[in-house]
Short mmCIF file of C-alpha atoms and ligand atoms in Angstrom, two decimals:
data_model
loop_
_atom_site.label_atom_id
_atom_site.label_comp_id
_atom_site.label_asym_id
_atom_site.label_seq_id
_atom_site.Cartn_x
_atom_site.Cartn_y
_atom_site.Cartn_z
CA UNK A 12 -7.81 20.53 22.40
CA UNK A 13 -5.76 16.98 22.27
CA UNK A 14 -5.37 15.95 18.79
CA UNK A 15 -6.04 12.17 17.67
CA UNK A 16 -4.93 11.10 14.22
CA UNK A 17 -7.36 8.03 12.81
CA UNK A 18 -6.06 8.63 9.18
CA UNK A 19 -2.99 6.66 9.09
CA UNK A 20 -4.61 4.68 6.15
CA UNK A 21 -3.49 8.16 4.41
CA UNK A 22 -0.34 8.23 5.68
CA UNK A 23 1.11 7.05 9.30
CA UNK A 24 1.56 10.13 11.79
CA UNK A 25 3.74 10.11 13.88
CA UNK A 26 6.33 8.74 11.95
CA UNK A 27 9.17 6.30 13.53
CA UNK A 28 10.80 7.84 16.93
CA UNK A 29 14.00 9.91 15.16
CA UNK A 30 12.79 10.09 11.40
CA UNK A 31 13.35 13.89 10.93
CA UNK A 32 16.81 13.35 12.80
CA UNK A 33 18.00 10.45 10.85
CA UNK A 34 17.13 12.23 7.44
CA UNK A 35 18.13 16.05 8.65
CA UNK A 36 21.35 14.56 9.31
CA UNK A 37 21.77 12.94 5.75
CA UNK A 38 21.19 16.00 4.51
CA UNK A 39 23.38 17.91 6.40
CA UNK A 40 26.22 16.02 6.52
CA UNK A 41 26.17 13.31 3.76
CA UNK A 42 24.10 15.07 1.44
CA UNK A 43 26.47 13.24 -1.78
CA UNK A 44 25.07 11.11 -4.79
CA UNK A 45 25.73 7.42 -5.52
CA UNK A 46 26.30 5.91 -8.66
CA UNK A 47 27.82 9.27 -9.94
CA UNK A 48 30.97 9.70 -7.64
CA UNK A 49 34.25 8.16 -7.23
CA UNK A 50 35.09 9.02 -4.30
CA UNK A 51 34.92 7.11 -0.60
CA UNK A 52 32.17 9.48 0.86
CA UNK A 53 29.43 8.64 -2.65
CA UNK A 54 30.81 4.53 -2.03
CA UNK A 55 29.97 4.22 1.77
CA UNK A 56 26.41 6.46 0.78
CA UNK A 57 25.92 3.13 -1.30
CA UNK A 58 26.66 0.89 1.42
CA UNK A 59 23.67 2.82 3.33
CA UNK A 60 21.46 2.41 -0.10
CA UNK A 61 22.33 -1.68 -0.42
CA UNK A 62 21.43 -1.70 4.01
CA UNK A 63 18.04 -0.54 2.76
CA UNK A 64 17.56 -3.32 -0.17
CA UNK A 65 18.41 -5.47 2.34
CA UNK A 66 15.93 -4.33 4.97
CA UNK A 67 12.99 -4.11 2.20
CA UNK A 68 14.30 -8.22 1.43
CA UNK A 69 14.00 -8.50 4.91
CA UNK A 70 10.52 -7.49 5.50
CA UNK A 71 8.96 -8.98 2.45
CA UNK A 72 11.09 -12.40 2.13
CA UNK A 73 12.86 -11.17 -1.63
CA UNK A 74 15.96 -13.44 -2.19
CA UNK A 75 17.89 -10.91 -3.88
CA UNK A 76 18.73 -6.62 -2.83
CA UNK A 77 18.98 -6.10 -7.27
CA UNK A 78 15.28 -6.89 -6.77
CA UNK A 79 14.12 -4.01 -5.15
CA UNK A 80 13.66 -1.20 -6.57
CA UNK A 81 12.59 2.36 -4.83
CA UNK A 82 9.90 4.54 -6.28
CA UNK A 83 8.36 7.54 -5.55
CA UNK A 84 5.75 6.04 -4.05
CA UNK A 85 3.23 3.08 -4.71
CA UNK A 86 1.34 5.13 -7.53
CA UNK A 87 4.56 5.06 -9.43
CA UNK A 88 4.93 1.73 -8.40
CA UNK A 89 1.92 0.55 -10.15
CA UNK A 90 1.81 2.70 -13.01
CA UNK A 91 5.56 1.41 -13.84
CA UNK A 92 3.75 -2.55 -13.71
CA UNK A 93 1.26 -1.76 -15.85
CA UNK A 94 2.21 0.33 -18.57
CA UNK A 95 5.83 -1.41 -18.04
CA UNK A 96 3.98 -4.64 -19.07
CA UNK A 97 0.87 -4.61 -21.00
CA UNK A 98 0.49 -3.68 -24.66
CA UNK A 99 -2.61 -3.86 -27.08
CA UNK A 100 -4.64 -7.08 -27.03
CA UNK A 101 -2.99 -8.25 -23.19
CA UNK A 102 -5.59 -8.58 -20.68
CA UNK A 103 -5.71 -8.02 -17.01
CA UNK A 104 -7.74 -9.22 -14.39
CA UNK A 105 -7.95 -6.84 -11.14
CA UNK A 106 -10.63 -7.25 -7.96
CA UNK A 107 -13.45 -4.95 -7.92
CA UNK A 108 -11.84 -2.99 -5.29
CA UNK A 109 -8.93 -1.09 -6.44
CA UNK A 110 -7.68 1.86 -5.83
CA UNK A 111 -7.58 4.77 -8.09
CA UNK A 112 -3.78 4.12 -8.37
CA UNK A 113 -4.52 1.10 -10.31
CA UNK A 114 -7.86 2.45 -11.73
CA UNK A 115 -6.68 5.35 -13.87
CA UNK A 116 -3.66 3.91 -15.31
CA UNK A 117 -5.76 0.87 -16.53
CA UNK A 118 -8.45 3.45 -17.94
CA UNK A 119 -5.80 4.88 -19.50
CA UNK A 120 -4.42 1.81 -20.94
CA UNK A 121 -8.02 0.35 -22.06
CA UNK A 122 -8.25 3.20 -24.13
CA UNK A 123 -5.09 1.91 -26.18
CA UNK A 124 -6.87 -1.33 -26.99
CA UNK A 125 -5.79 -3.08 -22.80
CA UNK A 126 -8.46 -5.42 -22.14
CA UNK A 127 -9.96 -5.49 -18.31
CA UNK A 128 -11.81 -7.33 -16.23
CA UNK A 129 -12.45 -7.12 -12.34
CA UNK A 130 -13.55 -10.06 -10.10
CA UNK A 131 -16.13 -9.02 -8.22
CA UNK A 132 -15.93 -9.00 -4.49
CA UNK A 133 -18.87 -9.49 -2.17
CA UNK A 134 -20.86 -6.50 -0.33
CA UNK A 135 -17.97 -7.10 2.46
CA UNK A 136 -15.02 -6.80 0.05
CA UNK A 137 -14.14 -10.08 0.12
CA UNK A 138 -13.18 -12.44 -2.93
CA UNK A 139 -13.24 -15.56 -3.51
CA UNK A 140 -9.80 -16.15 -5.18
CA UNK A 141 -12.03 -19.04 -7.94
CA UNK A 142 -13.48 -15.68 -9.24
CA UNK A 143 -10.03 -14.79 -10.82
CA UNK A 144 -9.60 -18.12 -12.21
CA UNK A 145 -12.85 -18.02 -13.80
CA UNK A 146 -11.94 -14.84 -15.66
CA UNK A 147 -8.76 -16.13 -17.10
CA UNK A 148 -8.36 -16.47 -20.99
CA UNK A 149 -5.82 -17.01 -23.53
CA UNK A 150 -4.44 -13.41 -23.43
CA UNK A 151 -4.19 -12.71 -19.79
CA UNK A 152 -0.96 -11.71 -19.02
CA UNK A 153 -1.31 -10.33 -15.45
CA UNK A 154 -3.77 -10.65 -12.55
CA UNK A 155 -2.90 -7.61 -9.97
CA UNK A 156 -4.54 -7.29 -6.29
CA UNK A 157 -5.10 -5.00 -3.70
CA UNK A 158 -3.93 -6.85 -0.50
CA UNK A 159 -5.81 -4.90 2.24
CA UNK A 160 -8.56 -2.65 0.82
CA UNK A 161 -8.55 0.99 1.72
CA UNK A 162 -11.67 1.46 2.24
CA UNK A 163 -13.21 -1.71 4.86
CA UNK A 164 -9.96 -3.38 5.42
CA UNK A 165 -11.11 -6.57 3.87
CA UNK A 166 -7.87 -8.40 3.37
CA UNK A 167 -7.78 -10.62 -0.23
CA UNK A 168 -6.23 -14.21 -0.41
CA UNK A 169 -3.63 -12.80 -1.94
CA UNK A 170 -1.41 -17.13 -1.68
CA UNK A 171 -4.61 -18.29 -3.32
CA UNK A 172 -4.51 -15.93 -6.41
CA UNK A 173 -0.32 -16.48 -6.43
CA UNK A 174 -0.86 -20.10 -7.04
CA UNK A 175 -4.01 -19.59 -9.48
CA UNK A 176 -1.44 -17.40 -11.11
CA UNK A 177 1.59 -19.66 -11.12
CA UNK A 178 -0.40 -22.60 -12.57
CA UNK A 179 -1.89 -20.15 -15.52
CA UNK A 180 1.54 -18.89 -16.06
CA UNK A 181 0.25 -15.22 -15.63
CA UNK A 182 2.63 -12.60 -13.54
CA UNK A 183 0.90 -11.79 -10.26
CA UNK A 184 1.38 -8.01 -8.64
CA UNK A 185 0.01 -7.25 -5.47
CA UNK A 186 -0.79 -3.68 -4.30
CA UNK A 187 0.48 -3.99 -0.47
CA UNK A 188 -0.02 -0.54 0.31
CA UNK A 189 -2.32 -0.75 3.36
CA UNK A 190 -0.67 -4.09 4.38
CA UNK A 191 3.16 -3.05 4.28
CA UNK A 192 3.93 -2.58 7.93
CA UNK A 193 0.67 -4.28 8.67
CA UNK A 194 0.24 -7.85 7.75
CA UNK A 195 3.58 -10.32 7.31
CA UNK A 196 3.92 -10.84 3.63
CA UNK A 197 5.75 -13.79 2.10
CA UNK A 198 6.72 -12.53 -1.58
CA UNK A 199 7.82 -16.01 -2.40
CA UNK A 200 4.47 -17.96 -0.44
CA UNK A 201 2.39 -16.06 -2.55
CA UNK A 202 4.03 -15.99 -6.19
CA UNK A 203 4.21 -12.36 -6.33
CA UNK A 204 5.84 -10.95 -9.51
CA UNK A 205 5.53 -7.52 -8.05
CA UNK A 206 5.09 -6.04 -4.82
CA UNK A 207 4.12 -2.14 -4.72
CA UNK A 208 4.79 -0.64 -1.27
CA UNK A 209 4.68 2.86 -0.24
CA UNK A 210 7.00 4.09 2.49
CA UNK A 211 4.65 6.32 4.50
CA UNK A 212 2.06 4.23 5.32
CA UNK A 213 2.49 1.43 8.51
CA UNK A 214 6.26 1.30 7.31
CA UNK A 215 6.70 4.65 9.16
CA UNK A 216 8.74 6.17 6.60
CA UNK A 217 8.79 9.95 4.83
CA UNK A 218 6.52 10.81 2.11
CA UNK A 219 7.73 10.41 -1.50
CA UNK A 220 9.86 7.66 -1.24
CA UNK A 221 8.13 3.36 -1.70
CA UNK A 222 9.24 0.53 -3.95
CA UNK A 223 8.38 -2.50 -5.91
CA UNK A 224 10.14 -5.74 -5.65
CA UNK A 225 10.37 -7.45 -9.08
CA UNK A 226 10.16 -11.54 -10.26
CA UNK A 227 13.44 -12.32 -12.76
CA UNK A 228 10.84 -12.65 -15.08
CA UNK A 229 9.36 -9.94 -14.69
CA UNK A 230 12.16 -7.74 -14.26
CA UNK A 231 12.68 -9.35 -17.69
CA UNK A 232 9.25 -8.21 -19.20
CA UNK A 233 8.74 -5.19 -18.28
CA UNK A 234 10.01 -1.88 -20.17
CA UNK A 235 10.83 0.62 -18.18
CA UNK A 236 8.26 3.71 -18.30
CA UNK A 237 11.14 6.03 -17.15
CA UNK A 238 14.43 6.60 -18.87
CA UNK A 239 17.85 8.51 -17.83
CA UNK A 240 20.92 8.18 -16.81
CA UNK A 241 21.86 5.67 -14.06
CA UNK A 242 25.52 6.07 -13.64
CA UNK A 243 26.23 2.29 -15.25
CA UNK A 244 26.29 1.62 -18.73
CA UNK A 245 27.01 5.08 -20.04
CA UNK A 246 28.28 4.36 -23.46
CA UNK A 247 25.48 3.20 -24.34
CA UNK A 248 21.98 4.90 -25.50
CA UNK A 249 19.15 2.31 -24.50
CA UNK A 250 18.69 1.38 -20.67
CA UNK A 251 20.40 -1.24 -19.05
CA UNK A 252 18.97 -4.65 -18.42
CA UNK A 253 20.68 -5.05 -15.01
CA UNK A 254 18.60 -4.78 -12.08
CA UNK A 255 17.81 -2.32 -10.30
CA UNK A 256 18.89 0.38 -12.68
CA UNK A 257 16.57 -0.49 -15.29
CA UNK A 258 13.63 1.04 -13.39
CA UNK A 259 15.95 3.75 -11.75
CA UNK A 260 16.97 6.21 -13.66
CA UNK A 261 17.57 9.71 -12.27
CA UNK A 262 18.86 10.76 -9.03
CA UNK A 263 16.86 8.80 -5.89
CA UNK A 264 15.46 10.29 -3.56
CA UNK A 265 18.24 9.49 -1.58
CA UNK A 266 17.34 11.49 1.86
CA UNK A 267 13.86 9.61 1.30
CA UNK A 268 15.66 6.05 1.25
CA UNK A 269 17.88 7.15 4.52
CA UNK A 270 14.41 7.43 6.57
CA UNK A 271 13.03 4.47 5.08
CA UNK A 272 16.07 2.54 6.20
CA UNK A 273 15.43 4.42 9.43
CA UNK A 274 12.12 3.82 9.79
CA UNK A 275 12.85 0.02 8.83
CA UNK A 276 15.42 -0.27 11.42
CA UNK A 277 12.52 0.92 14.14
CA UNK A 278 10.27 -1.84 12.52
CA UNK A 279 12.75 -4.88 13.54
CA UNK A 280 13.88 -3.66 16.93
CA UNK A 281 9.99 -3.25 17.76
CA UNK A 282 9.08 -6.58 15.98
CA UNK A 283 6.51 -6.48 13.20
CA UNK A 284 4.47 -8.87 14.37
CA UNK A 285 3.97 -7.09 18.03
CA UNK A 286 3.17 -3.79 16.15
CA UNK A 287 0.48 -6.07 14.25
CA UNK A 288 -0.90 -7.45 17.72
CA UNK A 289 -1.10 -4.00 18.88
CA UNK A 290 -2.85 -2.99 15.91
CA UNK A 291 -5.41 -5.51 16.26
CA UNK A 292 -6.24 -4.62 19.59
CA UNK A 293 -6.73 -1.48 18.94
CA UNK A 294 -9.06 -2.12 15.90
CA UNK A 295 -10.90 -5.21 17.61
CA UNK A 296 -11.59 -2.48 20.43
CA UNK A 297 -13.25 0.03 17.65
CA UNK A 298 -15.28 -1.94 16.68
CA UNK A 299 -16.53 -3.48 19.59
CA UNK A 300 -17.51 -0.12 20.61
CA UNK A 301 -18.99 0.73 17.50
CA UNK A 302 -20.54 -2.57 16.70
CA UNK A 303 -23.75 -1.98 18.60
CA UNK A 304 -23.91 1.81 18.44
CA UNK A 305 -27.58 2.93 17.11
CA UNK A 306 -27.25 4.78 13.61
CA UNK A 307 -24.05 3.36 12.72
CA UNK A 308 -23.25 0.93 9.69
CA UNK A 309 -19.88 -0.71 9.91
CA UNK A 310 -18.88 -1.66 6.05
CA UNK A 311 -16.81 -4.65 5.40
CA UNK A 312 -15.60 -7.23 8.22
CA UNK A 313 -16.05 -7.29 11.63
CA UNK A 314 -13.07 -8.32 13.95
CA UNK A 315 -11.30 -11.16 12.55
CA UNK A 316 -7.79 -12.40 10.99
CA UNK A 317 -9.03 -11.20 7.63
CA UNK A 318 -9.13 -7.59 7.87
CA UNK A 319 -6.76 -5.11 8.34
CA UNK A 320 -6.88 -1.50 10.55
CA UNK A 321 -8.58 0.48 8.19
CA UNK A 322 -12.38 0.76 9.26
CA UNK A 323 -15.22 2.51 7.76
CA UNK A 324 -18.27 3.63 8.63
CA UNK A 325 -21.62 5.08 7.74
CA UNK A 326 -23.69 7.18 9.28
CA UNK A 327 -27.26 5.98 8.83
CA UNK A 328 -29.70 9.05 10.15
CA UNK A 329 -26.78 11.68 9.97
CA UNK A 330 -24.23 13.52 6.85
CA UNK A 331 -21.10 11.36 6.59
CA UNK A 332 -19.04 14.46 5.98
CA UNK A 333 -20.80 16.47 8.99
CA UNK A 334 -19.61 13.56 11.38
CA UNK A 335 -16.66 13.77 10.48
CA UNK A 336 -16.49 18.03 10.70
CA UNK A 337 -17.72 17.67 14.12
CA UNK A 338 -15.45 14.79 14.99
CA UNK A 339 -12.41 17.13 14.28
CA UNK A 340 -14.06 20.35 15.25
CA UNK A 341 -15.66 19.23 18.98
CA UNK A 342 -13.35 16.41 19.82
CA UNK A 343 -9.82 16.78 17.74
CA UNK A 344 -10.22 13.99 15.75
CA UNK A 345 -8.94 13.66 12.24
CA UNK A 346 -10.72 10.66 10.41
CA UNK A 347 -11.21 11.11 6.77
CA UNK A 348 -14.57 10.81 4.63
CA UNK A 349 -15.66 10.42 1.04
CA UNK A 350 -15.20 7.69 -1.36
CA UNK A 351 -10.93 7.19 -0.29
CA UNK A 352 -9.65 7.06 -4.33
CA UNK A 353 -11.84 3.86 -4.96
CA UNK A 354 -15.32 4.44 -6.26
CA UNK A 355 -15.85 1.04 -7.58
CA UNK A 356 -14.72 -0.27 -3.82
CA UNK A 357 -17.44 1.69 -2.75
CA UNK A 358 -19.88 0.53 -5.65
CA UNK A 359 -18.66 -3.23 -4.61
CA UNK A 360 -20.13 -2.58 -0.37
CA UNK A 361 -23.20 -0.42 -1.09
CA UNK A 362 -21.54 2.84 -0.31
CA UNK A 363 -21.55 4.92 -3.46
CA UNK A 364 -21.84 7.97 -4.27
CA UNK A 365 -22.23 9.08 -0.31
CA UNK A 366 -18.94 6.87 0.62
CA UNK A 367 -18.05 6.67 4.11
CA UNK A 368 -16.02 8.07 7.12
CA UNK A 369 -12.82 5.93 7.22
CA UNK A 370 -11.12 5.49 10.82
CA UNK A 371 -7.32 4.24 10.05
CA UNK A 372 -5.15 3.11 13.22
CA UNK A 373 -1.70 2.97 13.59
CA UNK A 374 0.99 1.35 15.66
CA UNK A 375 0.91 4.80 18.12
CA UNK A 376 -2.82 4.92 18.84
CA UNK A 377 -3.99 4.10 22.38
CA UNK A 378 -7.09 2.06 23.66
CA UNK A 379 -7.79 5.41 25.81
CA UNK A 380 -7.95 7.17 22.10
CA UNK A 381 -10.17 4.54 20.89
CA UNK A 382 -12.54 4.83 24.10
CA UNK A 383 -12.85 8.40 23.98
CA UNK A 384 -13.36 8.41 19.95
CA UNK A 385 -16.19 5.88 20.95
CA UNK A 386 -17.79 8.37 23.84
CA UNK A 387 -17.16 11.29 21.02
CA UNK A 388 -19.75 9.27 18.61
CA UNK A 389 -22.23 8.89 21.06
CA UNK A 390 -22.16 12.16 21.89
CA UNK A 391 -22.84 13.18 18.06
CA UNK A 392 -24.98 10.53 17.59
CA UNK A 393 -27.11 11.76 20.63
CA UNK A 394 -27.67 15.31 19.55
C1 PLP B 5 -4.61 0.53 -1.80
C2 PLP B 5 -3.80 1.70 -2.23
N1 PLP B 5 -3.10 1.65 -3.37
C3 PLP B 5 -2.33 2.68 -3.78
C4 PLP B 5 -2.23 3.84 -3.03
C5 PLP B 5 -1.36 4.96 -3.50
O1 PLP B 5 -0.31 5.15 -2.61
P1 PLP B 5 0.64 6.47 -2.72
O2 PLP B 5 -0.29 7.64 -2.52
O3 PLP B 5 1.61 6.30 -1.63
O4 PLP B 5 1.24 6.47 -4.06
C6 PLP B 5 -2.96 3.94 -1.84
C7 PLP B 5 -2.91 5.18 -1.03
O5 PLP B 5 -3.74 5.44 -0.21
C8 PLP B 5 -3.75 2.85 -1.42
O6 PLP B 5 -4.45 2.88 -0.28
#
């Protein structure tokens, strides 16, 4: 049976054309360190390192490579902002549709005396940005947002909350994880003081390897959660202040930053913004076909500017998680169901505790996958 892969939301699959290549041959052939070597083959691995900053500055509009700074991922990412930044008595403001990556760490960190509050989005995931403002007090220190949610795709007005945030003097981080790869984002347009991105998502690259870009300011804040060695300051015991190996200490996942740079590369010669277009076509087409199907519940937006490829929906007269078993098991195709890390998202559009079967496009779907996906539902829906 063909396979058809509707979780890219997860991760992307496939990954950019040569991605196994590109990294298979770091490994094999320039598997060195940098920061630790003196010799020509560990500086020209840095040259390859600095291509990537400059990619990632590329992509996201960051004035400055020292800026970016590569994680294992965007949970790291995150948990690095937060408990990097916020001590006893600072309070946060999130939206009401976070991920679990944002969730947890701020449980944890409300137990230590972190004060939270969420603005609540609408039954569609959408907020409006005045919400934030009217949660703002004398201690907030940071207002953090999920750009695209992973659940409907509702996108948030992420320049709106920047400039609510640059008037209050509060640091602004945005959680771009569904939207790297998938929306153009302007760090400087919208105020950002951090941007979390993983690399496996719509930027096509391996797993285990994402980033954050950092404000001065910020930068400035912000301890670092991890400590280590970082080949520059040696002689000293504390961690540098010079960017980016205050937040990088430890051996990076070097082969991981090779097939980002890889991956990145793809990204420009195809154009981000055509890989968008397709994107939307494919998604408008979902949901056209699923918009007047009988038994089916589309949460969040329908087609529009302000959502992104992640769709999800529920099955009114039929299991969630049976839909999607027989999805995979009669027609090959691999959605994913259940609550997607973010019960309160689900709380926020009606759909908890049964959550909802997400469908996730990516840039290598087809409109023949999406109209056979469509005659698939009917089928189940049918019988
Ligand atoms: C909105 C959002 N934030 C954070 C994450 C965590 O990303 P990662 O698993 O790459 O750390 C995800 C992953 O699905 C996500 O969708």
């Amino acid at each position: 049976m063909k396979q058809i892969y509707f979780d890219n939301g997860s991760t992307s699959f496939p990954k950019a054309p040569g991605l196994g290549e590109a990294m298979g041959k770091h490994i094999d052939y320039n598997g060195y360190n940098i920061s630790r070597g003196g010799y020509s083959k560990a500086y020209s691995l840095e040259g390859e390192i600095i291509e990537a900053r400059e990619a990632v500055c590329r992509l996201f509009h960051c004035d400055d490579v020292k800026k970016v700074i590569f994680t294992p991922g965007a949970t790291i990412g995150l948990n690095m902002v937060l408990k990097g930044l916020l001590k006893r008595g600072d309070h946060v403001i999130t939206t009401s549709m976070e991920h679990n990556a944002v969730v947890r760490p701020l449980a944890q960190l409300e137990a230590k005396g972190v004060l939270w509050s969420r603005a609540q989005c609408d039954e569609k995931g959408r907020l409006d940005p005045q919400e934030i403002r009217k949660l703002i007090r004398p201690e907030t220190k940071l207002v953090l947002a999920i750009h695209g949610s992973n659940v409907c795709g509702t996108l948030i007005p992420i320049e709106e909350i920047g400039r609510i945030c640059r008037e209050n003097r509060i640091f602004f981080c945005v959680d771009a994880s569904q939207t790297a790869g998938s929306a153009v984002i302007d760090m400087q347009k919208c105020n950002a003081d951090a941007l979390i991105f993983p690399g496996h998502k719509a930027l096509l690259g391996p797993q285990g390897i994402g980033g954050m870009i950092l404000s001065r300011t910020m930068a400035e804040t912000m301890e670092p959660l991890f400590s280590g060695g970082t080949g520059s300051a040696s002689h000293r015991e504390e961690m540098p202040e010079l960017l980016p190996d205050k937040f990088q200490p430890g051996t990076l996942n070097i082969p991981g930053i090779i097939g980002l740079k890889h991956a990145l590369a793809y990204i420009e010669k195809e154009g981000l913004v055509s890989m968008m277009e397709k994107k939307k076509r494919i998604t408008d087409a979902f949901l056209e076909e699923v918009g007047n199907m009988k038994g089916v519940r589309l949460i969040g937006l329908p087609a529009g500017d302000d959502r992104c490829s992640v769709v999800s929906l529920d099955f009114v007269d039929q299991d969630n998680a049976e839909v999607a078993f027989r999805l995979e098991n009669e027609f090959g195709i691999m959605t994913r169901c259940g609550l997607h890390c973010a019960p309160h998202a689900h709380k926020t559009l009606g759909t908890f505790p049964q959550g909802t079967v997400r469908f996730s496009f990516g840039c290598f779907n087809t409109i023949t996958e999406i109209r056979f996906a469509a005659g698939a539902l009917n089928r189940i829906l049918c019988g």
